[in-house]
CSV table of C-alpha atoms and ligand atoms in Angstrom, one decimal:
chain,number,residue,atom,x,y,z
A,555,MET,CA,236.0,135.3,30.5
A,556,GLU,CA,233.1,135.7,32.7
A,557,GLN,CA,231.3,132.5,35.0
A,558,VAL,CA,228.7,131.0,32.5
A,559,ARG,CA,225.4,131.8,33.9
A,560,ALA,CA,221.6,129.6,32.9
A,561,ALA,CA,219.7,133.2,31.1
A,562,ILE,CA,216.5,133.6,30.9
A,563,THR,CA,216.0,134.5,27.5
A,564,ALA,CA,211.9,134.2,26.5
A,565,VAL,CA,208.9,134.1,28.8
A,566,GLY,CA,205.2,131.7,28.1
A,567,HIS,CA,202.1,131.9,29.9
A,568,PHE,CA,198.5,129.8,29.7
A,569,LEU,CA,195.2,130.9,31.8
A,570,PRO,CA,192.3,129.2,31.5
A,571,GLU,CA,189.2,132.3,29.9
A,572,ASP,CA,187.2,131.0,32.8
A,573,ARG,CA,186.9,133.5,36.0
A,574,LEU,CA,185.9,132.0,38.7
A,575,THR,CA,185.0,136.9,41.1
A,576,ASN,CA,184.6,136.3,44.7
A,577,ALA,CA,180.4,136.6,44.1
A,578,ASP,CA,180.7,133.7,42.5
A,579,LEU,CA,182.4,132.1,45.8
A,580,GLU,CA,179.7,134.4,48.2
A,581,LYS,CA,177.2,132.0,45.8
A,582,MET,CA,179.1,128.5,47.0
A,583,VAL,CA,180.4,129.0,50.6
A,584,GLU,CA,179.9,131.5,53.4
A,585,THR,CA,182.1,134.0,52.3
A,586,SER,CA,182.2,137.7,51.6
A,587,ASP,CA,183.7,139.7,49.0
A,588,GLU,CA,185.0,142.1,51.2
A,589,TRP,CA,186.9,139.3,54.0
A,590,ILE,CA,188.4,137.7,50.5
A,591,GLN,CA,189.8,141.1,49.7
A,592,SER,CA,191.2,142.6,52.6
A,593,ARG,CA,192.9,138.5,53.6
A,594,THR,CA,194.7,137.9,50.7
A,595,GLY,CA,193.6,140.6,48.2
A,596,ILE,CA,192.1,138.1,45.4
A,597,LYS,CA,189.2,139.7,43.6
A,598,GLU,CA,189.3,136.8,41.3
A,599,ARG,CA,190.9,133.9,39.2
A,600,ARG,CA,190.9,131.2,36.4
A,601,ILE,CA,189.8,127.1,36.1
A,602,LEU,CA,190.0,124.9,33.6
A,603,LYS,CA,186.9,123.5,33.3
A,604,ASP,CA,187.2,122.0,31.0
A,605,PRO,CA,187.3,118.3,32.5
A,606,THR,CA,189.2,116.4,29.3
A,607,LYS,CA,192.3,119.7,29.7
A,608,ALA,CA,194.7,118.7,33.4
A,609,THR,CA,198.1,120.6,33.8
A,610,SER,CA,199.5,119.3,30.4
A,611,PHE,CA,197.6,121.0,28.3
A,612,MET,CA,198.2,124.5,30.4
A,613,ALA,CA,202.5,123.4,31.0
A,614,THR,CA,201.9,122.9,26.9
A,615,ASN,CA,200.9,126.2,25.6
A,616,ALA,CA,203.1,127.8,28.1
A,617,ALA,CA,205.7,125.7,26.8
A,618,GLN,CA,204.6,126.5,22.8
A,619,GLU,CA,204.4,130.5,23.4
A,620,VAL,CA,208.4,130.3,24.9
A,621,LEU,CA,209.0,128.4,21.3
A,622,ARG,CA,207.5,131.2,20.1
A,623,LYS,CA,208.8,133.9,21.2
A,624,ARG,CA,212.3,132.9,21.0
A,625,GLY,CA,212.2,131.8,17.6
A,626,ILE,CA,213.0,127.6,17.8
A,627,SER,CA,212.1,124.5,17.3
A,628,ALA,CA,210.5,122.4,19.9
A,629,GLU,CA,213.4,120.0,18.6
A,630,GLU,CA,216.0,122.0,20.0
A,631,LEU,CA,215.4,121.8,23.9
A,632,ASP,CA,217.8,119.5,25.7
A,633,LEU,CA,215.8,119.5,28.8
A,634,VAL,CA,211.8,119.9,30.4
A,635,ILE,CA,211.3,120.6,33.5
A,636,VAL,CA,208.0,120.6,34.7
A,637,ALA,CA,206.9,122.3,38.6
A,638,THR,CA,203.7,121.2,39.0
A,639,VAL,CA,201.5,119.2,42.6
A,640,THR,CA,198.7,118.7,40.2
A,641,PRO,CA,199.9,117.3,37.5
A,642,ASP,CA,198.2,114.9,34.8
A,643,MET,CA,198.4,111.5,37.0
A,644,PHE,CA,200.5,110.1,39.5
A,645,PHE,CA,203.4,108.2,36.4
A,646,PRO,CA,204.2,108.7,33.8
A,647,ALA,CA,205.4,112.7,35.0
A,648,THR,CA,204.1,115.7,33.4
A,649,ALA,CA,207.2,116.6,31.4
A,650,CYS,CA,206.6,113.9,29.4
A,651,LEU,CA,203.2,114.5,28.3
A,652,VAL,CA,204.9,118.3,27.3
A,653,THR,CA,206.9,116.9,24.9
A,654,ALA,CA,205.2,114.9,23.6
A,655,ASN,CA,203.0,117.4,23.6
A,656,LEU,CA,205.4,119.7,22.3
A,657,GLY,CA,207.8,117.0,20.1
A,658,ALA,CA,210.6,117.8,21.8
A,659,VAL,CA,212.4,114.8,20.1
A,660,ASN,CA,215.7,115.2,21.6
A,661,ALA,CA,214.5,116.6,24.9
A,662,TRP,CA,214.7,114.1,28.4
A,663,GLY,CA,212.8,116.0,30.5
A,664,TYR,CA,210.9,115.2,35.0
A,665,ASP,CA,208.6,117.1,37.6
A,666,ILE,CA,209.1,118.6,41.0
A,667,SER,CA,207.4,118.5,43.4
A,668,ALA,CA,207.6,121.4,45.8
A,669,ALA,CA,204.2,123.2,46.3
A,670,CYS,CA,204.7,126.8,45.6
A,671,SER,CA,208.2,126.9,45.6
A,672,GLY,CA,208.2,124.7,42.6
A,673,PHE,CA,208.8,127.2,40.4
A,674,LEU,CA,212.2,128.2,41.8
A,675,PHE,CA,213.3,125.1,42.5
A,676,ALA,CA,212.7,124.3,38.9
A,677,LEU,CA,214.6,127.1,38.5
A,678,SER,CA,217.9,126.5,39.9
A,679,THR,CA,218.4,122.9,38.8
A,680,GLY,CA,217.7,123.6,35.9
A,681,ALA,CA,220.7,126.9,35.4
A,682,ARG,CA,222.7,123.9,37.2
A,683,PHE,CA,222.7,122.2,33.7
A,684,ILE,CA,223.6,125.4,31.7
A,685,GLU,CA,226.0,126.0,34.2
A,686,SER,CA,227.8,123.1,33.7
A,687,GLY,CA,228.0,123.4,30.6
A,688,LYS,CA,225.8,119.4,30.3
A,689,HIS,CA,222.6,121.7,28.2
A,690,THR,CA,222.7,125.1,26.1
A,691,LYS,CA,218.3,124.6,26.5
A,692,VAL,CA,216.5,124.1,28.5
A,693,LEU,CA,212.6,124.8,29.5
A,694,VAL,CA,211.8,125.6,33.0
A,695,ILE,CA,207.0,125.3,33.4
A,696,GLY,CA,205.3,125.8,36.3
A,697,ALA,CA,202.0,125.1,36.1
A,698,ASP,CA,199.2,123.5,38.2
A,699,LYS,CA,195.8,122.9,38.0
A,700,MET,CA,194.9,123.8,41.7
A,701,SER,CA,191.3,123.9,40.7
A,702,SER,CA,191.2,119.7,40.6
A,703,ILE,CA,192.3,119.7,44.9
A,704,VAL,CA,190.6,122.2,46.0
A,705,ASP,CA,186.9,121.5,48.1
A,706,TYR,CA,185.2,124.0,46.8
A,707,THR,CA,182.7,123.4,49.9
A,708,ASP,CA,186.1,124.9,52.1
A,709,ARG,CA,185.9,128.5,52.0
A,710,THR,CA,189.1,128.6,54.5
A,711,THR,CA,191.1,127.3,51.1
A,712,CYS,CA,188.6,127.5,47.9
A,713,VAL,CA,189.3,131.4,47.6
A,714,LEU,CA,192.5,131.2,47.7
A,715,PHE,CA,192.7,129.1,44.5
A,716,GLY,CA,193.2,129.3,40.5
A,717,ASP,CA,194.8,127.2,37.5
A,718,GLY,CA,197.6,128.5,35.3
A,719,ALA,CA,201.1,128.2,33.5
A,720,GLY,CA,204.2,129.9,32.8
A,721,ALA,CA,207.2,128.8,31.7
A,722,VAL,CA,210.7,130.1,31.0
A,723,LEU,CA,213.5,129.3,28.6
A,724,LEU,CA,217.0,129.2,29.9
A,725,GLU,CA,220.2,129.9,28.0
A,726,PRO,CA,223.9,130.4,28.6
A,727,ASP,CA,225.4,133.8,29.1
A,728,SER,CA,229.1,134.6,29.4
A,729,SER,CA,228.2,138.7,30.2
A,730,GLY,CA,227.4,138.5,32.8
A,731,HIS,CA,223.3,138.2,33.0
A,732,GLY,CA,220.9,135.1,34.6
A,733,VAL,CA,220.9,133.2,37.8
A,734,ILE,CA,222.6,135.0,39.8
A,735,ASP,CA,222.4,133.2,42.9
A,736,SER,CA,219.2,130.8,44.5
A,737,ILE,CA,218.4,129.9,47.7
A,738,GLU,CA,216.6,127.8,48.3
A,739,HIS,CA,215.0,125.2,52.2
A,740,THR,CA,213.3,123.2,53.5
A,741,ASP,CA,211.5,121.8,56.9
A,742,GLY,CA,209.4,118.9,56.3
A,743,THR,CA,208.6,119.1,60.6
A,744,GLN,CA,205.6,120.7,60.7
A,745,TRP,CA,204.1,118.9,56.9
A,746,SER,CA,201.1,118.7,58.0
A,747,SER,CA,199.7,122.1,57.9
A,748,LEU,CA,199.2,122.2,54.3
A,749,CYS,CA,199.1,118.8,52.3
A,750,MET,CA,196.6,116.3,50.1
A,751,LEU,CA,196.5,113.2,52.4
A,752,GLY,CA,195.0,110.7,50.5
A,753,GLY,CA,195.8,109.1,46.7
A,754,GLY,CA,199.3,108.5,47.8
A,755,SER,CA,201.4,105.3,49.2
A,756,LEU,CA,199.9,106.4,52.7
A,757,ASN,CA,196.3,105.8,52.3
A,758,PRO,CA,195.8,104.9,49.0
A,759,PRO,CA,192.3,105.9,47.4
A,760,SER,CA,189.6,104.1,49.2
A,761,ALA,CA,185.8,104.8,50.0
A,762,ALA,CA,187.4,106.0,52.8
A,763,THR,CA,189.7,108.3,51.9
A,764,LEU,CA,187.0,110.3,49.5
A,765,GLU,CA,184.4,109.9,52.2
A,766,ALA,CA,186.8,111.5,54.9
A,767,ARG,CA,187.9,113.8,51.7
A,768,MET,CA,191.0,113.1,51.9
A,769,HIS,CA,191.5,114.1,48.4
A,770,TYR,CA,191.7,117.6,48.5
A,771,LEU,CA,194.0,120.3,49.7
A,772,HIS,CA,194.3,121.0,53.4
A,773,GLN,CA,195.4,124.1,54.4
A,774,GLU,CA,195.6,126.1,58.3
A,775,GLY,CA,196.0,128.9,57.3
A,776,ALA,CA,196.9,130.5,60.8
A,777,PRO,CA,200.6,128.4,61.0
A,778,VAL,CA,201.1,128.3,56.9
A,779,PHE,CA,201.3,132.5,56.4
A,780,LYS,CA,202.8,133.0,60.3
A,781,SER,CA,205.8,130.7,58.5
A,782,ALA,CA,205.3,131.9,55.0
A,783,VAL,CA,206.0,136.0,56.7
A,784,LYS,CA,209.3,134.8,58.3
A,785,GLY,CA,210.2,131.7,55.6
A,786,MET,CA,210.0,134.3,52.5
A,787,ALA,CA,211.3,138.0,54.3
A,788,ASP,CA,214.0,135.9,55.5
A,789,VAL,CA,214.8,134.0,52.5
A,790,SER,CA,214.5,138.0,50.7
A,791,ALA,CA,217.0,140.0,53.5
A,792,GLN,CA,219.4,136.7,53.1
A,793,ILE,CA,220.2,136.6,48.7
A,794,MET,CA,219.6,140.7,48.6
A,795,GLU,CA,222.9,140.8,51.8
A,796,ASP,CA,225.0,137.5,50.6
A,797,ASN,CA,225.1,139.6,46.5
A,798,ASN,CA,225.3,142.9,48.2
A,799,LEU,CA,222.4,144.4,46.8
A,800,SER,CA,220.4,147.1,48.2
A,801,GLY,CA,216.9,147.9,48.1
A,802,ASP,CA,217.0,150.9,45.3
A,803,ASP,CA,218.8,147.6,42.7
A,804,VAL,CA,216.2,145.7,42.6
A,805,ARG,CA,214.5,146.5,39.5
A,806,TYR,CA,210.9,144.2,41.3
A,807,LEU,CA,210.8,141.6,43.7
A,808,VAL,CA,208.7,139.0,42.2
A,809,PRO,CA,207.0,137.3,44.8
A,810,HIS,CA,205.3,134.4,45.2
A,811,GLN,CA,201.1,135.3,44.9
A,812,ALA,CA,199.8,133.3,48.0
A,813,ASN,CA,198.6,136.6,50.3
A,814,LEU,CA,198.6,139.8,49.4
A,815,ARG,CA,199.4,140.3,53.5
A,816,ILE,CA,202.0,138.7,53.1
A,817,ILE,CA,204.1,139.9,49.7
A,818,ASP,CA,203.5,143.0,51.2
A,819,ALA,CA,206.0,141.5,54.7
A,820,THR,CA,208.9,140.8,52.5
A,821,ALA,CA,209.0,143.8,50.5
A,822,ARG,CA,209.1,146.2,54.2
A,823,ARG,CA,212.2,144.0,54.6
A,824,MET,CA,214.0,144.3,51.8
A,825,GLY,CA,213.4,147.9,51.9
A,826,ILE,CA,210.5,148.0,48.4
A,827,SER,CA,208.6,150.4,48.1
A,828,MET,CA,205.2,148.0,46.5
A,829,ASP,CA,205.5,149.8,43.0
A,830,LYS,CA,208.8,147.5,42.8
A,831,VAL,CA,206.8,144.9,43.8
A,832,MET,CA,205.3,142.7,41.1
A,833,LEU,CA,201.4,141.7,41.9
A,834,ASN,CA,199.0,140.4,40.0
A,835,ILE,CA,197.3,138.0,42.9
A,836,GLU,CA,194.2,140.2,42.5
A,837,ARG,CA,192.8,138.6,38.9
A,838,TYR,CA,194.7,134.7,38.8
A,839,GLY,CA,194.7,134.0,42.9
A,840,ASN,CA,197.7,131.8,44.0
A,841,THR,CA,197.9,129.7,41.7
A,842,THR,CA,200.8,126.7,42.9
A,843,ALA,CA,203.6,126.7,40.9
A,844,ALA,CA,202.6,129.2,38.5
A,845,THR,CA,202.5,132.5,39.9
A,846,ILE,CA,206.0,133.6,39.7
A,847,PRO,CA,205.9,132.6,35.6
A,848,LEU,CA,203.0,134.6,34.9
A,849,CYS,CA,203.9,137.4,36.8
A,850,LEU,CA,206.9,137.1,34.6
A,851,ALA,CA,205.2,136.8,31.4
A,852,ASP,CA,203.0,139.4,32.8
A,853,TRP,CA,205.6,142.5,33.2
A,854,GLU,CA,207.9,140.9,30.3
A,855,ALA,CA,207.1,143.8,28.3
A,856,ASP,CA,208.7,146.3,31.2
A,857,LEU,CA,211.5,144.7,31.7
A,858,LYS,CA,215.2,145.9,30.2
A,859,LYS,CA,218.9,144.2,29.9
A,860,GLY,CA,220.3,144.4,33.0
A,861,ASP,CA,217.0,144.7,35.2
A,862,ASN,CA,217.7,143.1,39.0
A,863,LEU,CA,215.1,141.2,40.2
A,864,VAL,CA,214.7,138.7,43.4
A,865,LEU,CA,212.2,136.2,42.9
A,866,ALA,CA,211.2,134.3,46.2
A,867,ALA,CA,208.3,131.9,47.3
A,868,PHE,CA,207.7,130.0,50.6
A,869,GLY,CA,205.4,127.1,50.4
A,870,GLY,CA,203.6,124.2,51.3
A,871,GLY,CA,206.7,121.0,52.5
A,872,PHE,CA,207.5,123.4,54.4
A,873,THR,CA,209.8,124.4,51.3
A,874,TRP,CA,210.9,128.4,50.4
A,875,GLY,CA,213.3,130.3,48.6
A,876,ALA,CA,215.2,132.6,46.7
A,877,ALA,CA,216.3,133.6,43.2
A,878,TYR,CA,218.8,136.8,42.3
A,879,VAL,CA,218.5,137.6,38.8
A,880,LYS,CA,220.0,139.7,36.0
A,881,TRP,CA,217.6,139.8,33.3
A,882,ALA,CA,219.2,139.2,30.5
A,883,TYR,CA,217.2,141.4,27.3
A,884,ASP,CA,215.3,144.2,26.6
A,885,GLY,CA,210.8,142.6,27.4
A,886,SER,CA,209.9,145.5,24.8
A,887,ASN,CA,211.5,143.2,21.7
A,888,HIS,CA,209.7,139.9,22.5
A,889,VAL,CA,206.4,140.3,23.0
B,865,ACO,N1,185.1,133.6,54.7
B,865,ACO,C1,185.0,134.2,55.2
B,865,ACO,N2,185.6,134.0,57.1
B,865,ACO,C2,186.0,133.0,56.5
B,865,ACO,C3,186.8,132.1,55.5
B,865,ACO,C4,186.5,132.8,54.0
B,865,ACO,N3,186.3,132.7,52.7
B,865,ACO,N4,187.5,131.1,55.4
B,865,ACO,C5,187.9,131.4,56.5
B,865,ACO,N5,187.4,132.2,57.5
B,865,ACO,C6,187.0,132.5,58.6
B,865,ACO,C7,187.5,131.5,59.4
B,865,ACO,O1,186.9,130.7,59.9
B,865,ACO,C8,188.2,132.3,60.6
B,865,ACO,O2,186.9,132.1,61.9
B,865,ACO,P1,186.6,131.9,63.3
B,865,ACO,O3,187.2,133.2,63.7
B,865,ACO,O4,185.0,132.4,63.7
B,865,ACO,O5,187.2,130.8,63.5
B,865,ACO,C9,188.1,134.3,60.4
B,865,ACO,O6,187.5,133.9,59.5
B,865,ACO,C10,190.2,133.7,60.6
B,865,ACO,O7,189.8,132.9,60.2
B,865,ACO,P2,192.0,132.5,59.6
B,865,ACO,O8,192.6,131.0,59.5
B,865,ACO,O9,192.9,133.3,61.0
B,865,ACO,O10,192.3,133.9,58.9
B,865,ACO,P3,193.3,134.2,58.3
B,865,ACO,O11,193.2,136.4,59.1
B,865,ACO,O12,194.9,133.7,58.9
B,865,ACO,O13,193.4,134.2,57.1
B,865,ACO,C11,195.0,133.2,55.0
B,865,ACO,C12,193.5,133.2,55.9
B,865,ACO,C13,194.5,133.9,53.5
B,865,ACO,C14,194.2,131.6,54.3
B,865,ACO,C15,195.9,133.3,55.5
B,865,ACO,O14,196.1,132.1,56.8
B,865,ACO,C16,196.8,132.8,54.8
B,865,ACO,O15,197.4,133.7,54.2
B,865,ACO,N6,197.7,131.3,55.3
B,865,ACO,C17,198.7,131.7,53.9
B,865,ACO,C18,198.4,131.3,52.6
B,865,ACO,C19,200.2,130.5,52.6
B,865,ACO,O16,201.2,131.3,52.2
B,865,ACO,N7,199.9,129.0,51.4
B,865,ACO,C20,201.2,128.7,51.5
B,865,ACO,C21,201.4,128.5,50.3
B,865,ACO,S1,200.6,127.1,49.4
B,865,ACO,C22,200.7,126.1,49.1
B,865,ACO,O17,202.5,126.4,49.0
B,865,ACO,C23,199.8,125.5,47.9
């Protein structure tokens, strides 16, 4: 009998309605549409403007879409994992708030903090609970309200990020579909090139941390860019080699959407053309843990049972990884 694997059986998403365009940013900082598009590929991002709503709100909406599409109730969920670096608060975990919002009374849940690799790390973790036989319905969510930690006076970062959430349901599959393989990496030696210094136990909130703008995301773009190009391309090539996949075998690369140039370098290294790359950075910017499930949601109708997908990400930590997923259903039946 085939090994039990964790198949993605439904996808959901949530995007706030408000758009922040490059033209809007031109009025806020010294930048230009031409600079942003040529360096990153981004035209606009979505922003959750309502100050009373946070990451759990977006995550809950994405999760509800998953439940609706799959036709199951929240009571059937065993586990909810939320990948985020913008939790509603330090604790309780955003997953606790989401299970409460959903009415997932039989599920336990927790958050994973792995920045832009968060969804991949959560997918890999959730898959283990399915493969082991412990659970049969695991909800994996990537959600970030990046606008809550972006400094809109810093032109080097404020043009990059947006808000959003995406979610997938994992269920057991014994017919060769699901998460076939994954590779995860962490290297903390360069942590300070992408971080938020204030608010934790090292620099608790104070007048001094506020004054020093330590409660905003900080990024040194060039070193992160260099490591991201290498990390994402290497790990994607590795997962293809480990699973004897050629460029022709891959239906889609599903890359974290941080920068079009990083994605382009990864696709070239994998030997696949850009028409086989899921790309929505132009419309949403970098939504951190949400980028990969947002791509899956946008392309769901086009996906066929048996399609080979390579998911890949690189982010703060540094964290990076890839997953080889054999798609488990015809998406057109599900939308
Ligand atoms: N508008 C105009 N000029 C700008 C802007 C802007 N928005 N931002 C920076 N510049 C200027 C800089 O000040 C610099 O000027 P200088 O030469 O006079 O000093 C010049 O443009 C070049 O700056 P660089 O940082 O070298 O620009 P680069 O080509 O590297 O692009 C970018 C910057 C887009 C941030 C790129 O470095 C990048 O994509 N880095 C990786 C991002 C990433 O992958 N992050 C990981 C995931 S995020 C996460 O985990 C949360």
